[in-house]
Amino acid sequence: MAPRRPESLSRDQIVATAVEVLDADGETGLTFRVLSGRLATGPGAIYWHVANKDELLDAATDAVVLTALAEEPASGSPHDRLRAVALGLFDAVDEHPWVAARLSHGAWQAGGPRIVEAVGRQVRALGVPQHDWFVTTTVLVQYILGAAAQNAANARAAGPDGDREEMLDAMATRWEELDPEEWSFARTLGDQMRHHDDREQFLAGIDIALAGIEALHPPT
Amino acid sequence: MAPRRPESLSRDQIVATAVEVLDADGETGLTFRVLSGRLATGPGAIYWHVANKDELLDAATDAVVLTALAEEPASGSPHDRLRAVALGLFDAVDEHPWVAARLSHGAWQAGGPRIVEAVGRQVRALGVPQHDWFVTTTVLVQYILGAAAQNAANARAAGPDGDREEMLDAMATRWEELDPEEWSFARTLGDQMRHHDDREQFLAGIDIALAGIEALHPPT
DNA sequence: AAACTGATGGAACAACGTTCCAGAGGAGAA
DNA sequence: TTCTCCTCTGGAACGTTGTTCCATCAGTTT
């Protein structure tokens, strides 16, 4: 069915604009009034295409996940392919920090199934026996989403400026000054916290999981 | 400094009541008006003790984490102690689902440091070399919080009634009916999704991580 | 007894998600 | 062509939220 008016709204248009606003101002920055303004319409018109804000956020999340998983990595070892999928998701969340909260609030909705499919295919390729597909995939997805969420939160805490180093250093020194008894472990983390790289850190987690999977399911 | 009035408000009282309300009605159910009603006062009085809702939620989160990590497990192998700490957190989030969102929004704030300390001590006991303490601990914390968040989200999706089985079954059949090409992996997950146990699933992830850590750092 | 100050609680404000509805305007029937 | 639908629009309005403001209270200090 062709649109009645050429310049009319479409659900895709609304979702795309929502993603723009979310990227710029986060979840609290996305209001139906702002969205109405950008689309040169009123709030009521948007509600004809979208049930409520929750559905809009889910649709926006799904859109981001869809493009992040657009092409499945075809070359490389199963290890490398899993790393590629995981890193693609990690980077997507880094670019759109608001998706983290949405995916944490329920990975079996919004873009969740797509993520399970993409990760699961690599688990299958890894040679994990079928009766462990569910466990293994779920664990990987939970780690990926958990790590991505933490990273997004840190990025938001540091602000849009380049003060990541600054904030990291401040937190490191704060931790180093904690009570030596009660915080005997955290105290020792300062230096490594200062000099770590987020993506490497994330991949290290994937490698731990891969090593664990292989240890529990030795390749025949 | 003694309280001016005996029946006066205290920050701890406010936080404790907030936890009750959060457990009963979730994050959206906690409003300053409801809280005022329960405490027989006005919204303004609460604001004298707490800066804003964000700080209140952080304080509530910290309180829950604090009691969840109250006593460090003293007996058992390092593996078992790590499992105990992780499971303690998992169960705490299961009882107070709203903490998941809060901890995902930034584990270096609210109760985050406590979690890092508790998990990190077990990592140290595991014999991981010091230069990998930060990476290993962070990875474990990210998995624990990610898995707990997913579990909390699922529980909320199922509702307070006992319809977990029901919802799981419905989702499983929905997945089994997906397009065999586009969803070649997800399709096969139905049965395992139906019959899995959340806590076992969570512990399986911890065991994968433990196996991976040991594979990468063979005990001398 | 008077003045001070930590603490209270209710009224008021701006902003939000959402609902409602009068009407525009293209598509099919007459 | 004219009439009548019916999808789709957009602005006004409602209830609720987080937060601010301020007149007032009740111990403590002078």
Coordinates of C-alpha atoms (C1' of nucleotides) in Angstrom, one line a residue:
Chain A
M1 CA 0.0 0.0 0.0
A2 CA 1.5 3.2 -1.1
P3 CA 1.7 6.1 1.3
R4 CA -1.2 8.5 1.2
R5 CA 1.0 11.6 1.4
P6 CA 4.5 11.5 -0.1
E7 CA 6.1 13.4 2.8
S8 CA 4.2 11.3 5.4
L9 CA 5.8 9.6 8.3
S10 CA 7.0 6.0 8.3
R11 CA 7.8 3.8 11.1
D12 CA 11.3 3.3 9.8
Q13 CA 11.8 7.0 9.6
I14 CA 10.7 7.4 13.2
V15 CA 13.0 4.6 14.3
A16 CA 16.0 6.1 12.4
T17 CA 15.5 9.5 13.9
A18 CA 15.1 8.0 17.3
V19 CA 18.5 6.3 16.9
E20 CA 20.0 9.7 16.0
V21 CA 18.5 11.3 19.1
L22 CA 19.6 8.5 21.3
D23 CA 23.1 8.6 20.1
A24 CA 23.3 12.3 20.7
D25 CA 21.5 12.6 24.1
G26 CA 20.9 9.1 25.5
E27 CA 17.7 7.5 26.6
T28 CA 16.5 10.4 28.7
G29 CA 17.2 12.8 25.8
L30 CA 14.7 10.9 23.6
T31 CA 11.3 12.4 24.3
F32 CA 8.2 12.4 22.1
R33 CA 8.4 16.2 21.9
V34 CA 12.0 16.3 20.7
L35 CA 11.1 13.6 18.2
S36 CA 8.0 15.5 17.1
G37 CA 10.1 18.5 16.6
R38 CA 12.7 16.8 14.4
L39 CA 10.0 15.1 12.3
A40 CA 8.0 18.3 12.1
T41 CA 4.9 16.8 13.4
G42 CA 3.1 16.2 16.7
P43 CA 3.4 13.5 19.4
G44 CA 0.0 12.1 18.4
A45 CA 1.2 11.3 14.9
I46 CA 4.1 9.2 16.2
Y47 CA 1.8 7.2 18.4
W48 CA -0.1 6.0 15.4
H49 CA 3.1 4.2 14.2
V50 CA 4.5 3.2 17.5
A51 CA 2.7 1.8 20.5
N52 CA 4.8 3.5 23.2
K53 CA 8.3 4.5 24.1
D54 CA 9.2 1.0 25.1
E55 CA 8.4 -0.4 21.7
L56 CA 10.3 2.5 20.1
L57 CA 13.4 1.7 22.1
D58 CA 13.1 -2.0 21.3
A59 CA 12.8 -1.2 17.6
A60 CA 15.8 1.2 17.8
T61 CA 17.8 -1.5 19.6
D62 CA 16.9 -4.1 17.0
A63 CA 17.9 -1.8 14.2
V64 CA 21.4 -1.3 15.7
V65 CA 21.9 -5.0 16.3
L66 CA 20.8 -5.8 12.8
T67 CA 23.4 -3.6 11.2
A68 CA 26.0 -4.7 13.7
L69 CA 25.5 -8.3 12.6
A70 CA 24.8 -7.5 9.0
E71 CA 27.4 -9.8 7.5
E72 CA 28.6 -13.0 9.1
P73 CA 32.3 -13.4 9.1
A74 CA 33.2 -16.0 6.5
S75 CA 36.9 -16.5 6.8
G76 CA 39.3 -17.4 9.5
S77 CA 39.3 -20.0 12.2
P78 CA 36.2 -20.6 14.3
H79 CA 38.0 -18.8 17.1
D80 CA 38.6 -15.8 14.9
R81 CA 35.1 -15.7 13.7
L82 CA 33.7 -15.7 17.2
R83 CA 36.0 -12.9 18.1
A84 CA 34.8 -11.0 15.1
V85 CA 31.2 -11.4 16.0
A86 CA 31.8 -10.5 19.6
L87 CA 33.9 -7.4 18.7
G88 CA 31.3 -6.3 16.2
L89 CA 28.7 -6.2 19.0
F90 CA 31.1 -4.6 21.4
D91 CA 31.9 -1.8 19.0
A92 CA 28.2 -1.3 18.2
V93 CA 27.4 -0.9 21.8
D94 CA 30.3 1.5 22.2
E95 CA 28.9 3.6 19.4
H96 CA 25.4 3.4 20.7
P97 CA 25.7 3.2 24.5
W98 CA 22.0 3.2 25.2
V99 CA 21.6 -0.2 23.6
A100 CA 23.5 -1.8 26.5
A101 CA 20.7 -1.0 29.0
R102 CA 18.1 -2.2 26.6
L103 CA 19.8 -5.5 25.9
S104 CA 20.5 -6.1 29.6
H105 CA 16.8 -5.6 30.3
G106 CA 16.0 -8.7 28.4
A107 CA 18.2 -10.3 25.7
W108 CA 15.4 -12.6 24.5
Q109 CA 13.6 -9.6 23.2
A110 CA 14.6 -6.7 21.0
G111 CA 17.8 -7.7 19.1
G112 CA 18.5 -10.6 21.5
P113 CA 17.6 -13.5 19.2
R114 CA 19.8 -12.2 16.5
I115 CA 22.7 -12.1 18.9
V116 CA 22.0 -15.6 20.0
E117 CA 21.9 -16.8 16.4
A118 CA 25.1 -15.1 15.4
V119 CA 27.1 -16.3 18.5
G120 CA 25.5 -19.7 18.4
R121 CA 26.6 -20.4 14.9
Q122 CA 30.2 -19.9 15.9
V123 CA 29.7 -22.1 18.9
R124 CA 28.5 -24.8 16.6
A125 CA 31.5 -24.3 14.3
L126 CA 33.7 -24.6 17.4
G127 CA 32.7 -28.3 17.7
V128 CA 30.9 -28.0 20.9
P129 CA 28.6 -31.1 21.3
Q130 CA 24.9 -30.2 20.6
H131 CA 23.7 -30.9 24.1
D132 CA 25.9 -28.0 25.3
W133 CA 24.9 -25.5 22.6
F134 CA 22.4 -23.7 24.8
V135 CA 24.6 -23.4 27.9
T136 CA 27.7 -22.4 25.9
T137 CA 26.0 -19.8 23.7
T138 CA 24.0 -18.3 26.6
V139 CA 27.2 -17.9 28.7
L140 CA 29.0 -16.2 25.8
V141 CA 26.1 -13.9 25.1
Q142 CA 25.8 -13.0 28.8
Y143 CA 29.5 -12.2 29.0
I144 CA 29.4 -10.1 25.8
L145 CA 26.4 -8.1 26.9
G146 CA 27.7 -7.7 30.4
A147 CA 31.1 -6.5 29.2
A148 CA 29.5 -4.2 26.7
A149 CA 27.2 -2.7 29.2
Q150 CA 30.0 -2.0 31.7
N151 CA 32.1 -0.4 28.9
A152 CA 29.2 1.8 27.9
A153 CA 28.6 2.8 31.5
N154 CA 32.3 3.8 31.9
A155 CA 32.2 5.8 28.7
R156 CA 29.2 7.6 29.8
A157 CA 30.8 8.3 33.2
A158 CA 33.8 9.8 31.6
G159 CA 31.7 12.1 29.4
P160 CA 32.0 12.9 25.7
D161 CA 35.4 14.7 26.2
G162 CA 38.7 12.9 26.1
D163 CA 38.9 12.7 29.9
R164 CA 38.9 8.9 30.0
E165 CA 42.5 8.8 31.1
E166 CA 41.8 11.5 33.7
M167 CA 38.9 9.7 35.2
L168 CA 40.7 6.4 35.1
D169 CA 43.6 7.9 36.9
A170 CA 41.5 9.5 39.5
M171 CA 39.7 6.3 40.2
A172 CA 42.9 4.3 40.4
T173 CA 44.4 6.6 43.0
R174 CA 41.2 6.6 45.0
W175 CA 41.3 2.8 45.0
E176 CA 45.0 2.8 46.0
E177 CA 44.2 4.9 49.0
L178 CA 41.5 2.5 50.4
D179 CA 41.9 0.7 53.7
P180 CA 44.6 -2.0 53.2
E181 CA 42.7 -4.6 55.3
E182 CA 39.2 -4.2 54.0
W183 CA 40.3 -3.6 50.4
S184 CA 43.4 -5.7 50.2
F185 CA 42.7 -6.7 46.7
A186 CA 41.2 -3.6 45.1
R187 CA 44.2 -1.6 46.3
T188 CA 46.5 -3.5 44.1
L189 CA 44.6 -2.8 40.9
G190 CA 45.4 0.8 40.4
D191 CA 48.2 0.5 37.9
Q192 CA 46.5 -2.1 35.7
M193 CA 43.3 0.0 35.8
R194 CA 45.2 3.0 34.6
H195 CA 46.9 1.3 31.6
H196 CA 44.3 -1.1 30.3
D197 CA 42.7 -1.1 26.9
D198 CA 39.0 -1.7 26.8
R199 CA 38.9 -3.7 23.6
E200 CA 41.9 -5.9 24.6
Q201 CA 40.3 -6.5 27.9
F202 CA 37.1 -7.6 26.3
L203 CA 38.9 -9.9 23.9
A204 CA 40.8 -11.4 26.8
G205 CA 37.5 -12.4 28.3
I206 CA 36.5 -14.1 25.0
D207 CA 39.8 -15.9 25.0
I208 CA 39.3 -17.1 28.6
A209 CA 35.8 -18.4 27.5
L210 CA 37.3 -20.1 24.4
A211 CA 40.0 -21.7 26.4
G212 CA 37.5 -22.9 28.9
I213 CA 35.2 -24.3 26.3
E214 CA 38.0 -26.2 24.7
A215 CA 39.2 -27.5 28.0
L216 CA 35.7 -28.9 28.8
H217 CA 35.2 -30.1 25.2
P218 CA 38.6 -31.3 23.9
P219 CA 38.5 -31.4 20.1
T220 CA 38.6 -35.0 19.1
Chain B
M1 CA 25.6 14.0 67.0
A2 CA 22.4 12.7 68.4
P3 CA 19.2 13.2 66.4
R4 CA 17.2 16.3 67.2
R5 CA 13.9 14.5 67.3
P6 CA 13.7 10.9 68.3
E7 CA 11.2 9.8 65.7
S8 CA 13.1 11.7 63.0
L9 CA 14.1 10.4 59.6
S10 CA 17.5 8.9 59.0
R11 CA 19.2 8.2 55.7
D12 CA 19.4 4.5 56.6
Q13 CA 15.7 4.3 57.3
I14 CA 15.0 5.9 53.9
V15 CA 17.2 3.5 52.1
A16 CA 15.8 0.5 53.8
T17 CA 12.2 1.6 52.9
A18 CA 13.3 2.3 49.4
V19 CA 14.6 -1.3 49.1
E20 CA 11.3 -2.6 50.3
V21 CA 9.4 -0.6 47.8
L22 CA 11.8 -1.6 45.0
D23 CA 11.4 -5.2 45.8
A24 CA 7.7 -4.9 45.7
D25 CA 7.1 -2.7 42.7
G26 CA 10.4 -2.3 40.9
E27 CA 12.2 0.9 39.8
T28 CA 9.2 2.6 38.4
G29 CA 7.2 1.8 41.5
L30 CA 9.6 3.8 43.7
T31 CA 8.4 7.4 43.7
F32 CA 9.1 10.1 46.2
R33 CA 5.4 10.3 46.9
V34 CA 5.1 6.6 47.7
L35 CA 8.2 6.8 49.8
S36 CA 6.8 9.9 51.6
G37 CA 3.6 8.1 52.4
R38 CA 5.4 5.1 53.8
L39 CA 7.6 7.3 56.0
A40 CA 4.7 9.6 57.0
T41 CA 6.4 12.7 55.8
G42 CA 6.7 14.9 52.6
P43 CA 9.0 14.6 49.6
G44 CA 10.9 17.7 50.8
A45 CA 12.1 16.0 54.0
I46 CA 13.5 13.1 52.0
Y47 CA 15.5 15.5 49.8
W48 CA 17.3 16.8 52.9
H49 CA 18.8 13.3 53.4
V50 CA 19.3 12.2 49.8
A51 CA 20.4 14.3 46.8
N52 CA 18.1 12.8 44.2
K53 CA 16.6 9.6 43.0
D54 CA 19.8 8.4 41.4
E55 CA 21.8 8.7 44.7
L56 CA 18.9 6.9 46.5
L57 CA 19.0 4.0 44.0
D58 CA 22.8 3.8 44.3
A59 CA 22.5 3.7 48.1
A60 CA 19.9 1.0 47.9
T61 CA 22.0 -1.0 45.5
D62 CA 25.0 -0.7 47.8
A63 CA 23.0 -1.9 50.7
V64 CA 21.9 -5.0 48.9
V65 CA 25.4 -5.8 47.7
L66 CA 26.8 -5.3 51.1
T67 CA 24.5 -7.9 52.7
A68 CA 25.0 -10.3 49.8
L69 CA 28.8 -10.2 50.4
A70 CA 28.6 -10.0 54.2
E71 CA 30.7 -13.0 55.0
E72 CA 33.5 -14.2 52.9
P73 CA 33.5 -17.9 52.3
A74 CA 36.3 -19.4 54.4
S75 CA 36.3 -23.1 53.6
G76 CA 36.6 -25.1 50.4
S77 CA 38.8 -25.0 47.4
P78 CA 39.4 -21.7 45.7
H79 CA 37.1 -22.9 43.0
D80 CA 34.3 -23.5 45.5
R81 CA 34.9 -20.2 47.2
L82 CA 34.6 -18.3 43.9
R83 CA 31.4 -20.3 43.1
A84 CA 30.0 -19.3 46.5
V85 CA 30.7 -15.6 46.0
A86 CA 29.3 -15.7 42.5
L87 CA 26.2 -17.6 43.5
G88 CA 25.6 -15.2 46.4
L89 CA 25.5 -12.3 44.0
F90 CA 23.4 -14.2 41.6
D91 CA 20.8 -15.0 44.3
A92 CA 20.9 -11.5 45.6
V93 CA 20.1 -10.1 42.2
D94 CA 17.4 -12.7 41.8
E95 CA 15.8 -11.5 45.0
H96 CA 16.2 -7.9 44.2
P97 CA 15.9 -7.7 40.4
W98 CA 16.2 -4.0 40.2
V99 CA 19.8 -4.1 41.3
A100 CA 20.8 -5.7 38.0
A101 CA 20.0 -2.6 36.0
R102 CA 21.8 -0.4 38.5
L103 CA 25.0 -2.5 38.5
S104 CA 25.0 -2.7 34.7
H105 CA 24.8 1.0 34.5
G106 CA 28.2 1.3 36.1
A107 CA 29.9 -1.4 38.2
W108 CA 32.6 1.0 39.4
Q109 CA 30.0 2.9 41.3
A110 CA 27.3 1.9 43.8
G111 CA 28.2 -1.6 45.0
G112 CA 30.7 -2.3 42.3
P113 CA 33.9 -2.0 44.2
R114 CA 32.7 -4.4 46.8
I115 CA 32.0 -6.9 44.1
V116 CA 35.4 -6.4 42.5
E117 CA 37.1 -6.9 45.9
A118 CA 35.1 -10.1 46.8
V119 CA 35.7 -11.7 43.4
G120 CA 39.3 -10.5 43.1
R121 CA 40.3 -12.2 46.4
Q122 CA 39.2 -15.5 45.0
V123 CA 41.1 -14.8 41.8
R124 CA 44.2 -14.1 43.8
A125 CA 43.7 -17.3 45.8
L126 CA 43.3 -19.2 42.5
G127 CA 47.0 -18.5 41.8
V128 CA 46.6 -16.2 38.8
P129 CA 49.8 -14.2 38.4
Q130 CA 49.4 -10.6 39.6
H131 CA 49.8 -9.0 36.2
D132 CA 46.5 -10.7 35.2
W133 CA 44.5 -9.9 38.3
F134 CA 42.8 -6.9 36.7
V135 CA 41.8 -8.6 33.5
T136 CA 40.7 -11.8 35.1
T137 CA 38.7 -10.2 37.8
T138 CA 37.0 -7.8 35.5
V139 CA 36.0 -10.5 33.1
L140 CA 34.5 -12.5 35.9
V141 CA 32.6 -9.5 37.3
Q142 CA 31.3 -8.7 33.9
Y143 CA 30.0 -12.2 33.3
I144 CA 28.5 -12.4 36.8
L145 CA 26.7 -9.1 36.4
G146 CA 25.7 -9.8 32.8
A147 CA 24.2 -13.2 33.7
A148 CA 22.5 -11.9 36.7
A149 CA 20.9 -9.0 34.7
Q150 CA 19.6 -11.4 32.0
N151 CA 18.2 -13.7 34.7
A152 CA 16.5 -10.8 36.4
A153 CA 15.0 -9.6 33.1
N154 CA 13.7 -13.1 32.3
A155 CA 12.1 -13.3 35.8
R156 CA 10.4 -10.0 35.3
A157 CA 9.2 -11.0 31.8
A158 CA 7.6 -14.1 33.3
G159 CA 5.9 -12.1 36.0
P160 CA 5.5 -12.9 39.7
D161 CA 3.3 -15.9 39.1
G162 CA 4.7 -19.4 38.5
D163 CA 4.4 -19.1 34.7
R164 CA 8.1 -19.4 34.1
E165 CA 7.6 -22.8 32.5
E166 CA 4.8 -21.5 30.5
M167 CA 6.7 -18.5 29.1
L168 CA 9.8 -20.7 28.4
D169 CA 7.7 -23.2 26.5
A170 CA 6.0 -20.5 24.5
M171 CA 9.3 -18.9 23.6
A172 CA 10.8 -22.3 22.8
T173 CA 8.1 -23.2 20.3
R174 CA 8.2 -19.8 18.8
W175 CA 11.9 -20.2 18.2
E176 CA 11.4 -23.7 16.7
E177 CA 9.1 -22.3 14.2
L178 CA 11.6 -19.7 12.8
D179 CA 12.9 -19.8 9.3
P180 CA 15.3 -22.8 9.0
E181 CA 17.7 -20.9 6.9
E182 CA 18.0 -17.5 8.7
W183 CA 17.7 -19.1 12.1
S184 CA 19.4 -22.4 11.6
F185 CA 21.0 -22.3 15.0
A186 CA 18.3 -20.7 17.2
R187 CA 15.8 -23.3 15.9
T188 CA 17.7 -26.1 17.5
L189 CA 17.7 -24.5 21.0
G190 CA 14.0 -25.1 21.9
D191 CA 14.4 -28.2 24.0
Q192 CA 17.4 -27.1 26.0
M193 CA 15.7 -23.7 26.6
R194 CA 12.7 -25.5 28.0
H195 CA 14.5 -27.7 30.4
H196 CA 17.4 -25.6 31.7
D197 CA 17.9 -24.5 35.2
D198 CA 19.0 -20.9 35.7
R199 CA 21.4 -21.4 38.6
E200 CA 23.0 -24.4 37.0
Q201 CA 23.3 -22.5 33.8
F202 CA 25.0 -19.6 35.7
L203 CA 27.4 -22.0 37.4
A204 CA 28.3 -23.6 34.1
G205 CA 29.5 -20.2 33.0
I206 CA 31.6 -19.8 36.1
D207 CA 33.1 -23.3 35.4
I208 CA 33.9 -22.4 31.8
A209 CA 35.7 -19.3 33.1
L210 CA 37.6 -21.3 35.7
A211 CA 38.6 -23.9 33.2
G212 CA 39.8 -21.1 30.8
I213 CA 41.7 -19.3 33.6
E214 CA 43.4 -22.5 34.5
A215 CA 44.2 -23.4 30.9
L216 CA 45.8 -20.0 30.4
H217 CA 47.6 -20.0 33.8
P218 CA 48.5 -23.7 34.5
P219 CA 49.0 -24.2 38.2
T220 CA 52.8 -24.7 38.8
Chain C
dA1 C1' 14.2 33.9 77.5
dA2 C1' 15.9 34.8 73.0
dA3 C1' 18.3 33.6 69.0
dC4 C1' 20.1 30.1 66.1
dT5 C1' 20.1 26.0 63.2
dG6 C1' 19.2 21.4 61.7
dA7 C1' 15.2 19.4 60.0
dT8 C1' 10.5 19.1 58.3
dG9 C1' 6.5 18.6 55.0
dG10 C1' 3.3 20.5 51.9
dA11 C1' 2.6 23.4 47.9
dA12 C1' 4.1 24.5 43.4
dC13 C1' 6.8 23.9 38.9
dA14 C1' 8.5 22.1 34.6
dA15 C1' 8.8 18.1 31.9
dC16 C1' 7.5 13.7 30.7
dG17 C1' 4.5 9.7 28.5
dT18 C1' 0.3 9.1 26.9
dT19 C1' -4.6 10.0 25.4
dC20 C1' -8.0 12.3 22.8
dC21 C1' -10.1 14.3 19.0
dA22 C1' -11.2 17.5 15.3
dG23 C1' -9.9 17.5 10.9
dA24 C1' -7.0 16.9 6.5
dG25 C1' -6.8 14.5 2.1
dG26 C1' -6.1 10.6 -1.0
dA27 C1' -8.9 6.4 -2.7
dG28 C1' -12.8 4.1 -4.1
dA29 C1' -18.0 4.3 -5.1
dA30 C1' -21.8 6.8 -7.1
Chain D
dT1 C1' -17.2 14.7 -11.2
dT2 C1' -19.0 14.4 -6.6
dC3 C1' -19.5 12.0 -2.4
dT4 C1' -18.0 9.3 1.2
dC5 C1' -15.1 6.7 3.5
dC6 C1' -10.9 5.7 6.3
dT7 C1' -6.1 6.2 7.1
dC8 C1' -3.3 9.3 9.1
dT9 C1' -2.2 13.8 11.2
dG10 C1' -0.8 17.2 14.9
dG11 C1' -2.0 20.0 18.6
dA12 C1' -4.4 20.4 23.1
dA13 C1' -5.0 18.3 27.4
dC14 C1' -4.4 14.9 31.5
dG15 C1' -2.2 12.6 35.1
dT16 C1' 2.2 11.6 37.2
dT17 C1' 6.9 12.2 38.0
dG18 C1' 11.4 14.3 39.9
dT19 C1' 12.7 18.3 42.0
dT20 C1' 12.6 23.1 44.2
dC21 C1' 11.0 26.4 47.4
dC22 C1' 9.8 28.1 51.7
dA23 C1' 7.1 28.8 55.9
dT24 C1' 7.5 26.5 60.1
dC25 C1' 8.9 23.5 63.8
dA26 C1' 11.8 21.9 67.7
dG27 C1' 15.9 21.1 70.0
dT28 C1' 20.4 23.5 71.2
dT29 C1' 23.1 27.3 72.4
dT30 C1' 23.8 31.8 74.2

